[in-house]
Amino acid sequence: RNNMEGKHYLELGKNPVRFDPVGVVTNVFFDESNKMVFVVRSGGETGVIVKGPTDKKSFTFRLKDKGALIAIKFSLEQKVLSMQRSEKCVEFANFKNGEPDRIEYSQTCKGKNNKILTFHWLSPNEVVFVTIMGVEFYQVNMEKRLLKLIKGHYLTILWATYSPETSVLLVSSTSNLLVPFYFNNGQVTRLQKFQVELSRSGQPKLELMERDVTLLNLYVLLSVYKLPQSLLLGVYKLPQSLLLGVYKLPEKPYILQLGLSGRFAFNVVDNLIVAHHQVSKTSVVFDIKLPGLSKSNVLYLEPLIAPLPIKSFKIEKEGVYTDKQSQKVECQMYPPTWIVFQPNIIIDACLGCMWYLKINLSTIVDMFPDRCLLLDFLILRKQSKPTILHVCKQALTPLHQLPLQQISSLLSKLNQVARDYIDMELSYLQKLEAQPDNPVLPSHRDCVVIDQNDMLTHVLTPFVGDCDVIHTFKIAIMMEYLKSLELFRIKTKPLVHELLIDTLVQGGEFLQLQQLIRHRVLEDSKRAACKLLSLESAHAPCSQLALDMLKRLATSDDEVIEVLLSKQQVLPALRFIRSVGMHDLVPARKFLEASMHDDMTFYSVYKFFEARNIRINKRPGFTDGLLKFRIKLHSFIHL
Amino acid sequence: RHLSLLVAEEEEYINSSSWRDQKRHFFVLTEAGKPVYSRHGSEDKLSSVMGVMLALVSCVHDRNDKIRSITAGDHKFVFLIKIPLILVAVCSTPESITQITVYLKYIYNKIVSIVTLKQLDRIYAKQKNFDLRRLLTGTDKFLDHLCTSMDTGPEYLLGAFQCLPLAGNIRDLVSQALQLSKTNDLAFALLLTSGKTVSYCRLKEHNLHSSDLQILINLITASSSFHAGESWLPICLPHFNPQGFLHAHISYLDDDFQTCLLLLSADVNSFFTLSEAKKRVMVKLNKHDCLPILKLASEKGMYNVGKIGLPDLRHFIYKSKHQSQFTAPEFSSPYHDVHQQERLFGLYQHLHGKIHNPAIPLKLLFEVSDEETMLAWVASGFELYVAFSPLVTKGQAISSVDRLLRWIKQREDELFMIRPLVF
């Protein structure tokens, strides 16, 4: 960890969404649900530019300037444009053909002295108002241009935070009392409230503010809040069952040890919690699925890697060009103008930039001293397959070689994932069979699974081919891999077996090869049998092993016959064809030809086919083409 | 110097491959180490080898034990100690030690048949280093013949004899003719054609043991000296009585020396009585014109296995346990050359040895090899050894054996002597 100077693993996405920065007549709004930036010039009179979620997507429309905007948002799928200009009322305009409808309609929050804190779109036509007096859930009727209150929950609300990905709204009712709401299929569910204990006895009471709480959506929905004046971050896990509408209290299982005090902002990248610390201009990452220190029912997590800054970023400077080439300037990192949105959005409104934060797995690899932990970390990431394979390959190369025990545990980790995948896939397919029109896509398909093909192509085959590695180690690794597959009851692919055979032969371990086949560690296959046959010159018993294997396969009768005949084992070949009921079908010539070397064998074979001729043709003779065999027989008998 | 030359010559001989590579060696020596007989090479040149044998025997004897055999690689060294004689076999052949021991007993019996046990004991009681060859002069050819016969003769392996295949009523006529030879002190009357038994007649209280019969057949087939007229010869039949001689009247009944009559009497002076008896037998045989029929039967020889009509059957040996007789077809292809015949006989020896293994006796044995499939079956009344094509299946083999047994049963009268007569 000492040589981390100048290193990065967090980066800002390559193509940020660029927009006009905040200025005298320009206001910028961010629509979290649609991930769109609204640049409003002169209250909309001179145009509203909407950009996002990527830099390429943008459109412009005009608005009448009816006063300062507090918020401007699209409904989902950009069906309705909504604008808040007062504390009590939200105005709506149907949005069609890139233009807002001229006829606007509005909705005022219920109750006198009520104030709208914020509003969120839940669907193309459902909107929720969060007011100081409660939560109001409306349905928008676009044709009639009016809103209908579906459900209202009334309670005092200090502030609220909303997660568009999960449709969960968390409101703070009284001091430190949090109430979650869940929206699903046009229904609002008020979930059990919970109190956050921040104060320690004998200390002044601390109050949880809106800026302290962020809803993060990673493996599970989390409510994260920074404990004021401490280096810790409390994490509530909102139970999965919440999404099924089951009533259950949130747990409080994690404390993230930030190690720094002051304001933090949070992003989620690839299920990692990224905590940005503005003062030190660094960020730290946590993974709640990786092991931590458990103390009195709370899991304490440390940052995975020491605090490091996000990689610096250069942008083209607007308006200044020299010789057609845009001049690039380095952005200021962690400025106070950065605003962070979920899951991984960083906006600098003064610069006119919206980035998506990314994690660079290939650079993070070298920052983990513990390879096992690294693999655990990588398995939990998306798109980490090339990195995992790289790590595995590296673990086997002489310079970075890990002890066998560690390699074994790496393999176990990968195969555990593969096993889980298989189990989940099977149960999914079962469910699919029971309910063919089940639209729910299985989440496990997003997970990174390293299968045998991946291992073979990227790790094991190059490894076995590496001349610098000693044979015993190669064999040990191959056996370890096979053992691991067996341990997790994963059916080994023939290619893996073939590679093991190759490895054993390369190392001259024929006895071991023999044992492995005899005890069916190496499974029977035609390819394996052919492989063994090709090894006969190196180790004679290989051909018998191959023959036995072909016989067991029961689909390779022709091969068995060919192999036997090529060894002049004509009688075993005939016994074999009889055992598989082919004795009336094979051509006599082939067998007679192959038995010419030995008189007794020839006699037996000739008599065998003669008997067959009698059985089939009612006479012993052969066709004229086989005359030479007849001559041979007579020369033998009349010796 | 003379002695060392002799020793060198001896060494050279026993180191020569022509001697060493012989597959079956049989040696007979006395307990004093005097050579008596060696199948291959002159026993004179083998005194040092026999010395080693004697040393081995005495070495084990000193520990109050008895040496039976030594196995060294492919070679088996088998010892039969019949004081005053020691018989040793050195074989690199498929026979079991038990079988080799039986062969040694045949050699021993042959020697006893010449000198009687009584005489042997008497001589060696007096003179430990007596040279027995003095008494066995001229009998080497019988021992050699015996040894050669044992190489390929099922009769020695099975302890049974083979009859000349013959219509049952003719055999009965021969038996009746033999019965006519009855005189006082006549023990056995035996008629052989081409060395094969046609019939014999015996005293009611004395069976003719197959090993005694073999000694008689060996005597006739080994020598042409009995062709001239009627011979008179003392012979001891060890199973009948090892202590004393019987006296054999031997005569050929036809001009081409095919059919031979043996009359064995206890009376040393009965030559003329037996000569008369022979005439009675002749009259009876001539009356029914038996001799030409016997000649014809002998020319016809044994039957061909192809006659049985079992396609995979190549050869067999069937032994009837009650009669101590066996039957086997003549050799036909692929056993048409001597080399193949010897090989086949080796397989029979192997089967016989395995199925009669004293440690693990078997009832049924089925062995598949590249050349043939062998089957051996020991039942209460018979022993059967069969060579099939190597491609026969077990099922085919069993059904072939069933049909073969039926075929033999049908021809029992012809193949075996099933109604022996007594005086």
mmCIF file of C-alpha atoms in Angstrom, chain A residues 570-572 574-575 578 598 600-601 603-605 607-608 611 636-639, chain B residues 314 333-337 340 343 368-373 390-393 396:
data_model
loop_
_atom_site.group_PDB
_atom_site.id
_atom_site.type_symbol
_atom_site.label_atom_id
_atom_site.label_comp_id
_atom_site.label_asym_id
_atom_site.label_seq_id
_atom_site.Cartn_x
_atom_site.Cartn_y
_atom_site.Cartn_z
ATOM 1 C CA VAL A 570 -8.566 -60.145 -35.351
ATOM 2 C CA LEU A 571 -10.102 -62.629 -32.936
ATOM 3 C CA PRO A 572 -10.854 -60.056 -30.253
ATOM 4 C CA LEU A 574 -14.599 -60.726 -34.115
ATOM 5 C CA ARG A 575 -15.613 -61.467 -30.546
ATOM 6 C CA ARG A 578 -20.406 -60.612 -32.184
ATOM 7 C CA ASP A 598 -0.748 -66.035 -38.532
ATOM 8 C CA MET A 600 -3.915 -70.451 -36.803
ATOM 9 C CA THR A 601 -5.656 -67.095 -36.621
ATOM 10 C CA TYR A 603 -7.825 -70.633 -40.031
ATOM 11 C CA SER A 604 -10.116 -69.562 -37.211
ATOM 12 C CA VAL A 605 -11.221 -66.418 -39.015
ATOM 13 C CA LYS A 607 -13.875 -70.890 -40.551
ATOM 14 C CA PHE A 608 -15.826 -68.186 -38.783
ATOM 15 C CA ALA A 611 -19.905 -70.647 -40.995
ATOM 16 C CA PHE A 636 -2.076 -74.039 -44.849
ATOM 17 C CA ILE A 637 -4.093 -77.226 -44.522
ATOM 18 C CA HIS A 638 -1.987 -79.156 -46.965
ATOM 19 C CA LEU A 639 1.244 -77.975 -45.503
ATOM 20 C CA ARG B 314 -11.691 -79.200 -33.331
ATOM 21 C CA SER B 333 -6.764 -79.466 -39.416
ATOM 22 C CA PRO B 334 -5.684 -77.155 -37.972
ATOM 23 C CA TYR B 335 -3.782 -79.809 -35.980
ATOM 24 C CA HIS B 336 -2.351 -81.496 -39.028
ATOM 25 C CA ASP B 337 1.301 -80.887 -38.290
ATOM 26 C CA GLN B 340 0.417 -78.150 -33.611
ATOM 27 C CA ARG B 343 0.932 -77.779 -28.730
ATOM 28 C CA VAL B 368 -10.065 -68.766 -24.259
ATOM 29 C CA SER B 369 -6.831 -68.085 -26.065
ATOM 30 C CA ASP B 370 -5.806 -66.716 -29.427
ATOM 31 C CA GLU B 371 -5.524 -70.185 -30.946
ATOM 32 C CA GLU B 372 -8.426 -72.045 -29.442
ATOM 33 C CA THR B 373 -11.012 -72.172 -26.735
ATOM 34 C CA PRO B 390 -11.268 -69.611 -30.472
ATOM 35 C CA LEU B 391 -14.417 -67.823 -31.620
ATOM 36 C CA VAL B 392 -16.858 -70.227 -30.025
ATOM 37 C CA THR B 393 -19.137 -68.655 -27.451
ATOM 38 C CA GLN B 396 -22.202 -72.699 -28.234
#
